[in-house]
Amino acid sequence: MAGRRALSLAAMSRLSWRYLWRNYRRTSIMLLAIGVGVWAMIFMTALMRGMVDQMIADGIDALPGLVQVHHPAFRDDPSIENSIPPPGPQLLAALGSPPVEAWTGRVKVPAMISSERNTRGVTLLGVDPAGEIALGFDPASVVEGRFLEGPRDPGLVVGRKLLERLETDLGKRVVIMSQDPDNNVADRGFRIVGVFEAKLSGHEERQAYAGLATVQELLGMGDQISEIAVTGGDYRDVTALHARVREPAGPQLEVLPWTELDRYLGLMLGVMDGFVLVWVIVIFLALSFGLANTLMMAVFERVREIGLMQALGMNPSAILYQVLLESLMLLILGLLLGNLLAIASIQPIRNGIDLSVVAEGFEMMGVSSVLYPALKMQDLVLANVVVIILGILTSLLPAWRASQYRPVEAIARN
Amino acid sequence: MPNILCNDLCKTYRQGDAVIKALDHVTLEIEPGDFICLSGPSGSGKTTLLNMIGGLDELDRGEISIDGQRVDQLSKGPLADLRLHHIGFVFQAYNLIPVLSARENVEFVMQVQGVPARERRRKSMAILKEVGLDGLEDRRPAQLSGGQQQRVAVARAIVSQPKLVLADEPTANLDSVSATHLMELFRELNQNHGVTFLISTHDERVMRYARRLIRMQDGKVISDEIQKSV
Ligand SMILES: Nc1ncnc2c1ncn2[C@@H]1O[C@H](COP(=O)(O)OP(=O)(O)OP(=O)(O)O)[C@@H](O)[C@H]1O
Ligand SMILES: [Mg+2]
């Protein structure tokens, strides 16, 4: 007996294609359903990604940096005793080479700030403005006056909320009071030279920027600093950057990536990836009922033809493949439609959609009011792969049923 | 060349409370190159017998072998192969794949067999012409008359010259010119290419072509004779 043969792929495809369009309406409706489902997968994922990306990017800018170097005790007790010396030659060399793109040393101490009316606790930041900007501080966020002009700038830049709490104004003087390393009170008058607005309201209310050298002098700490903030490369993968800094920093310094500096923020990243998968699968499940039903109907209405093909010598397995191929065609067309819809609807809003109408609530969650959809290749591929794989799995049952019809059932009914 | 042995075939169908004996202890031997007509009243079991020989249905008892190969014991895959390579079918009612054109229907079996496209095309065009359908090759079954559809089915059954053709009422929808032409075609294949024919029919015109005439009634063979007149 001759070996088993099946239809060539070309012949099988032609058969599947014709069967697909035999019931034009049903196929169109199913195509539309898959298209809209896939659109929802990709579009919503892009919006959520955009939101979370923004949240993470803002969070990293506020830290700032992807990696920070501290005294091991600093994060528990951010006081002046837990400061570190400026980077030595080895660390400097590392900070000057890739993947490091920028770094800055900063002083960060608790302090009291007093206007003529009010006193508040703040975090006093002694910064090199150029380094601060390289690490993500947006100079445009200084909405009144100016940002610091150098490490020796005698001025002070405060958040708008803080300015309101202090009931003072740009150009007025305030007094900053903190402790020096010998636990003596150190204080100094500053003129407010700039007012900034921050995406995180906490920063606007509690942070004050002064020149690095000015603060070091005020606190009598020489050239000691509180932390080194480093950035470079993609925030999704900081292992190389972390290792690059970790090594020369030596064991007496604590070097941590942003995912550990802000655990909540780090968690968002992982949760988001999982969430995308769940979202894609949930939509697919909704689709799968329609898909299975469509195929079942398509198969059921041609019981006789399937029987006939088997009677003519087509193998049951070839019947199975033929139905699967039909389903694959439907899926691919639906995916094509869905991807096009998604890209077409994301394109016009790629420069952001303004959510300021509902933005109050978002800002409290640390989300900015303009949403930038982020269409990621990874998410696009995930949606397509999930639909194809689960789609084929869903089609297995109808296809298998089709292959099990007995030929005689097709022709016996005269 | 097939040598077909049917031994003590029985098949009953249940319809409600009634039990119908479609085949009732049928024993039959078909020699290679024979030309046989199967006649008998409606419901006498002709279609059932053809289906059994083609391995399309399961027997209640008895055995069928083709060239020593037990058809009733083959599983689905090998049965499909047997039909594909050795048997041409013309079914009584439902014959054509509606989404394929006449020519594609004729080519279907050759496609499954893996015959190259050019050869398929040549053979299908020739055979369609032979059965009087040239010019209608690209029509779908729904655009053909009953008789035309029947001829497409016949063309498909004989196009790759199987060893055995099982034809169930192949002339049922044909006018007498077409019917005669078809029978001449069958006879030519039988005499020059040794194709064995087993044809179920009510049609006197068809029976005249048979070398051997088998009559059935109530699932039994009631007569089986060689005709001298051919
Ligand atoms: N699938 C089936 N289910 C129930 N009964 C069936 C089935 N197939 C055939 N029968 C019955 O078996 C008997 C024999 O049927 P068969 O089709 O073999 O007759 P036939 O000789 O081909 O008749 P016709 O000349 O009308 O085609 C009939 O009584 C028929 O009703
Ligand atoms: Mg019949």
PDB file of C-alpha atoms in Angstrom, chain B residues 13-20:
ATOM      1  CA  TYR B  13     -29.770  -0.450  10.843  1.00  0.00           C
ATOM      2  CA  ARG B  14     -32.068   0.517  13.632  1.00  0.00           C
ATOM      3  CA  GLN B  15     -34.727   3.089  12.994  1.00  0.00           C
ATOM      4  CA  GLY B  16     -36.784   3.566  16.118  1.00  0.00           C
ATOM      5  CA  ASP B  17     -38.109   0.143  16.977  1.00  0.00           C
ATOM      6  CA  ALA B  18     -37.685  -1.221  13.458  1.00  0.00           C
ATOM      7  CA  VAL B  19     -34.580  -3.216  12.625  1.00  0.00           C
ATOM      8  CA  ILE B  20     -33.651  -3.035   8.955  1.00  0.00           C
TER       9      ILE B  20
END
